[in-house]
């Protein structure tokens, strides 16, 4: 059977219901990695569905900076999704690669699905292989990838993300 965006939404909704009143941050990140990391049915099911979505072209299908950096909003915030949005990002680079600098006004819950062994996603608290990150409200960063291809399936409270923030001066 071929997975669809509707399958992803249906599988995500009960999971988001269980975390809807938790605030993104280090505590939630630890909880997710302990209780819903690789090997847990939620993580495994969502990873399989989103991998299919990227392969089939309905997820992470809008080029941001060429075919190695793509994203797409799969679902807008809704009551069914406990007022979270769902977005998929595909990033691929053996060398470290930086995506668009952005801020999470209400935080972010981010599922990291490496497609290549050893691939990692970098965020505010460092590098993450298969598992979860949960940058806290008002956090901001460049998403980074190294070691191959990664899908980041992220859930934003109220769908809020801001790209109109200035990156810190590199000097």
mmCIF file of C-alpha atoms in Angstrom:
data_model
loop_
_atom_site.group_PDB
_atom_site.id
_atom_site.type_symbol
_atom_site.label_atom_id
_atom_site.label_comp_id
_atom_site.label_asym_id
_atom_site.label_seq_id
_atom_site.Cartn_x
_atom_site.Cartn_y
_atom_site.Cartn_z
ATOM 1 C CA UNK A 1 0.000 0.000 0.000
ATOM 2 C CA UNK A 2 1.203 3.497 -0.830
ATOM 3 C CA UNK A 3 1.265 6.020 2.029
ATOM 4 C CA UNK A 4 -0.516 9.363 1.674
ATOM 5 C CA UNK A 5 -0.517 12.709 3.443
ATOM 6 C CA UNK A 6 -3.862 11.687 4.948
ATOM 7 C CA UNK A 7 -2.204 8.574 6.424
ATOM 8 C CA UNK A 8 0.465 10.771 7.986
ATOM 9 C CA UNK A 9 -2.124 13.126 9.457
ATOM 10 C CA UNK A 10 -4.204 10.228 10.817
ATOM 11 C CA UNK A 11 -1.148 8.641 12.472
ATOM 12 C CA UNK A 12 0.135 11.969 13.815
ATOM 13 C CA UNK A 13 -3.132 13.192 15.396
ATOM 14 C CA UNK A 14 -3.248 10.773 18.382
ATOM 15 C CA UNK A 15 0.455 11.341 19.070
ATOM 16 C CA UNK A 16 0.050 15.134 19.086
ATOM 17 C CA UNK A 17 -2.943 14.774 21.411
ATOM 18 C CA UNK A 18 -0.618 13.165 24.000
ATOM 19 C CA UNK A 19 1.909 16.021 23.913
ATOM 20 C CA UNK A 20 -0.327 19.007 23.162
ATOM 21 C CA UNK A 21 0.089 20.563 26.614
ATOM 22 C CA UNK A 22 3.848 20.067 26.847
ATOM 23 C CA UNK A 23 6.206 22.955 26.079
ATOM 24 C CA UNK A 24 9.033 22.400 23.628
ATOM 25 C CA UNK A 25 12.420 22.362 25.306
ATOM 26 C CA UNK A 26 15.052 20.092 26.769
ATOM 27 C CA UNK A 27 12.606 18.216 29.029
ATOM 28 C CA UNK A 28 10.212 17.395 26.179
ATOM 29 C CA UNK A 29 13.126 16.417 23.939
ATOM 30 C CA UNK A 30 14.377 13.934 26.551
ATOM 31 C CA UNK A 31 10.842 12.578 27.037
ATOM 32 C CA UNK A 32 10.341 12.053 23.288
ATOM 33 C CA UNK A 33 13.705 10.349 22.831
ATOM 34 C CA UNK A 34 13.035 8.075 25.820
ATOM 35 C CA UNK A 35 9.399 7.186 25.068
ATOM 36 C CA UNK A 36 8.967 7.689 21.302
ATOM 37 C CA UNK A 37 12.389 7.193 19.723
ATOM 38 C CA UNK A 38 13.335 4.690 17.027
ATOM 39 C CA UNK A 39 11.762 1.318 17.787
ATOM 40 C CA UNK A 40 8.620 2.887 19.242
ATOM 41 C CA UNK A 41 5.537 2.294 17.032
ATOM 42 C CA UNK A 42 4.817 6.048 16.740
ATOM 43 C CA UNK A 43 8.346 6.863 15.531
ATOM 44 C CA UNK A 44 8.583 3.820 13.264
ATOM 45 C CA UNK A 45 5.173 4.414 11.652
ATOM 46 C CA UNK A 46 5.736 8.148 11.088
ATOM 47 C CA UNK A 47 9.234 7.504 9.712
ATOM 48 C CA UNK A 48 7.927 4.907 7.230
ATOM 49 C CA UNK A 49 5.079 7.147 6.065
ATOM 50 C CA UNK A 50 7.239 10.244 5.584
ATOM 51 C CA UNK A 51 9.955 8.261 3.798
ATOM 52 C CA UNK A 52 7.255 7.079 1.380
ATOM 53 C CA UNK A 53 6.007 10.658 1.041
ATOM 54 C CA UNK A 54 9.423 12.000 0.089
ATOM 55 C CA UNK A 55 9.988 9.119 -2.329
ATOM 56 C CA UNK A 56 6.535 9.592 -3.902
ATOM 57 C CA UNK A 57 6.935 13.358 -4.107
ATOM 58 C CA UNK A 58 4.113 14.583 -1.866
ATOM 59 C CA UNK A 59 6.407 15.532 1.043
ATOM 60 C CA UNK A 60 9.436 17.870 1.096
ATOM 61 C CA UNK A 61 8.847 18.532 -2.597
ATOM 62 C CA UNK A 62 9.427 22.310 -2.865
ATOM 63 C CA UNK A 63 13.035 23.258 -3.553
ATOM 64 C CA UNK A 64 14.461 25.868 -1.184
ATOM 65 C CA UNK A 65 18.061 25.703 -2.417
ATOM 66 C CA UNK A 66 18.039 23.053 -5.114
ATOM 67 C CA UNK A 67 17.147 19.371 -4.797
ATOM 68 C CA UNK A 68 19.364 18.870 -1.716
ATOM 69 C CA UNK A 69 17.226 21.259 0.436
ATOM 70 C CA UNK A 70 13.455 20.940 0.070
ATOM 71 C CA UNK A 71 10.409 21.386 2.284
ATOM 72 C CA UNK A 72 6.623 21.390 2.241
ATOM 73 C CA UNK A 73 3.809 22.116 4.643
ATOM 74 C CA UNK A 74 1.742 18.938 4.816
ATOM 75 C CA UNK A 75 -0.988 20.166 7.167
ATOM 76 C CA UNK A 76 -2.031 23.499 8.594
ATOM 77 C CA UNK A 77 -2.815 23.764 12.320
ATOM 78 C CA UNK A 78 -6.216 22.272 13.067
ATOM 79 C CA UNK A 79 -8.282 20.978 15.942
ATOM 80 C CA UNK A 80 -7.627 17.417 14.682
ATOM 81 C CA UNK A 81 -3.877 18.060 15.082
ATOM 82 C CA UNK A 82 -4.167 19.811 18.476
ATOM 83 C CA UNK A 83 -3.362 23.098 16.682
ATOM 84 C CA UNK A 84 0.021 21.949 15.375
ATOM 85 C CA UNK A 85 1.090 22.172 11.749
ATOM 86 C CA UNK A 86 3.083 19.417 10.020
ATOM 87 C CA UNK A 87 6.013 20.256 7.738
ATOM 88 C CA UNK A 88 8.597 17.987 6.117
ATOM 89 C CA UNK A 89 12.136 19.060 5.238
ATOM 90 C CA UNK A 90 14.647 17.071 3.219
ATOM 91 C CA UNK A 91 18.319 18.019 3.512
ATOM 92 C CA UNK A 92 21.224 16.123 1.974
ATOM 93 C CA UNK A 93 24.908 16.873 2.324
ATOM 94 C CA UNK A 94 27.993 14.888 3.196
ATOM 95 C CA UNK A 95 29.738 18.114 4.198
ATOM 96 C CA UNK A 96 27.959 20.315 6.745
ATOM 97 C CA UNK A 97 25.228 22.330 5.039
ATOM 98 C CA UNK A 98 23.195 25.194 6.549
ATOM 99 C CA UNK A 99 19.591 25.889 5.723
ATOM 100 C CA UNK A 100 17.583 29.065 6.287
ATOM 101 C CA UNK A 101 17.991 30.877 9.591
ATOM 102 C CA UNK A 102 14.678 30.935 11.448
ATOM 103 C CA UNK A 103 12.964 31.368 14.803
ATOM 104 C CA UNK A 104 10.404 29.205 16.610
ATOM 105 C CA UNK A 105 8.038 31.701 18.296
ATOM 106 C CA UNK A 106 6.231 28.901 20.158
ATOM 107 C CA UNK A 107 8.907 26.214 19.914
ATOM 108 C CA UNK A 108 9.243 23.259 17.573
ATOM 109 C CA UNK A 109 8.974 19.490 17.865
ATOM 110 C CA UNK A 110 11.206 17.901 15.283
ATOM 111 C CA UNK A 111 11.443 14.228 14.329
ATOM 112 C CA UNK A 112 14.801 13.391 12.722
ATOM 113 C CA UNK A 113 14.793 10.535 10.202
ATOM 114 C CA UNK A 114 18.241 9.814 8.719
ATOM 115 C CA UNK A 115 18.098 8.276 5.252
ATOM 116 C CA UNK A 116 21.826 7.524 5.257
ATOM 117 C CA UNK A 117 23.648 5.793 8.089
ATOM 118 C CA UNK A 118 25.362 8.416 10.220
ATOM 119 C CA UNK A 119 23.410 11.375 8.808
ATOM 120 C CA UNK A 120 22.546 13.998 11.448
ATOM 121 C CA UNK A 121 20.523 17.164 11.792
ATOM 122 C CA UNK A 122 22.004 20.081 13.723
ATOM 123 C CA UNK A 123 19.920 22.417 15.830
ATOM 124 C CA UNK A 124 20.136 24.666 18.878
ATOM 125 C CA UNK A 125 21.361 21.834 21.160
ATOM 126 C CA UNK A 126 23.775 20.207 18.728
ATOM 127 C CA UNK A 127 23.660 17.238 16.368
ATOM 128 C CA UNK A 128 20.897 14.615 16.398
ATOM 129 C CA UNK A 129 20.690 11.328 14.528
ATOM 130 C CA UNK A 130 17.494 9.283 14.551
ATOM 131 C CA UNK A 131 15.232 10.703 17.252
ATOM 132 C CA UNK A 132 13.792 14.039 18.336
ATOM 133 C CA UNK A 133 14.726 17.649 18.966
ATOM 134 C CA UNK A 134 12.457 20.173 20.660
ATOM 135 C CA UNK A 135 13.835 23.724 20.480
ATOM 136 C CA UNK A 136 12.120 25.920 23.067
ATOM 137 C CA UNK A 137 9.918 28.953 22.341
ATOM 138 C CA UNK A 138 11.858 31.934 20.917
ATOM 139 C CA UNK A 139 14.819 29.725 19.955
ATOM 140 C CA UNK A 140 16.455 30.440 16.615
ATOM 141 C CA UNK A 141 19.084 28.727 14.506
ATOM 142 C CA UNK A 142 20.314 27.535 11.145
ATOM 143 C CA UNK A 143 19.170 23.979 10.501
ATOM 144 C CA UNK A 144 22.236 21.996 9.502
ATOM 145 C CA UNK A 145 22.843 18.542 8.080
ATOM 146 C CA UNK A 146 25.948 16.404 7.764
ATOM 147 C CA UNK A 147 26.781 12.848 6.841
ATOM 148 C CA UNK A 148 24.094 12.340 4.211
ATOM 149 C CA UNK A 149 20.364 12.762 3.770
ATOM 150 C CA UNK A 150 17.882 13.498 6.568
ATOM 151 C CA UNK A 151 14.149 14.070 6.664
ATOM 152 C CA UNK A 152 13.007 16.389 9.436
ATOM 153 C CA UNK A 153 9.315 16.029 10.170
ATOM 154 C CA UNK A 154 8.421 18.987 12.306
ATOM 155 C CA UNK A 155 5.396 20.011 14.272
ATOM 156 C CA UNK A 156 4.888 23.698 15.031
ATOM 157 C CA UNK A 157 2.464 24.932 17.709
ATOM 158 C CA UNK A 158 -0.060 27.148 15.887
ATOM 159 C CA UNK A 159 2.041 26.650 12.752
ATOM 160 C CA UNK A 160 4.353 29.471 13.842
ATOM 161 C CA UNK A 161 7.804 29.810 12.327
ATOM 162 C CA UNK A 162 9.573 33.041 11.443
ATOM 163 C CA UNK A 163 12.095 33.527 8.651
ATOM 164 C CA UNK A 164 12.177 37.313 9.091
ATOM 165 C CA UNK A 165 14.763 37.259 11.848
ATOM 166 C CA UNK A 166 18.328 38.413 11.309
ATOM 167 C CA UNK A 167 21.038 35.823 11.782
ATOM 168 C CA UNK A 168 23.732 36.750 14.299
ATOM 169 C CA UNK A 169 26.735 38.548 12.861
ATOM 170 C CA UNK A 170 29.356 35.957 11.935
ATOM 171 C CA UNK A 171 32.255 38.266 12.837
#
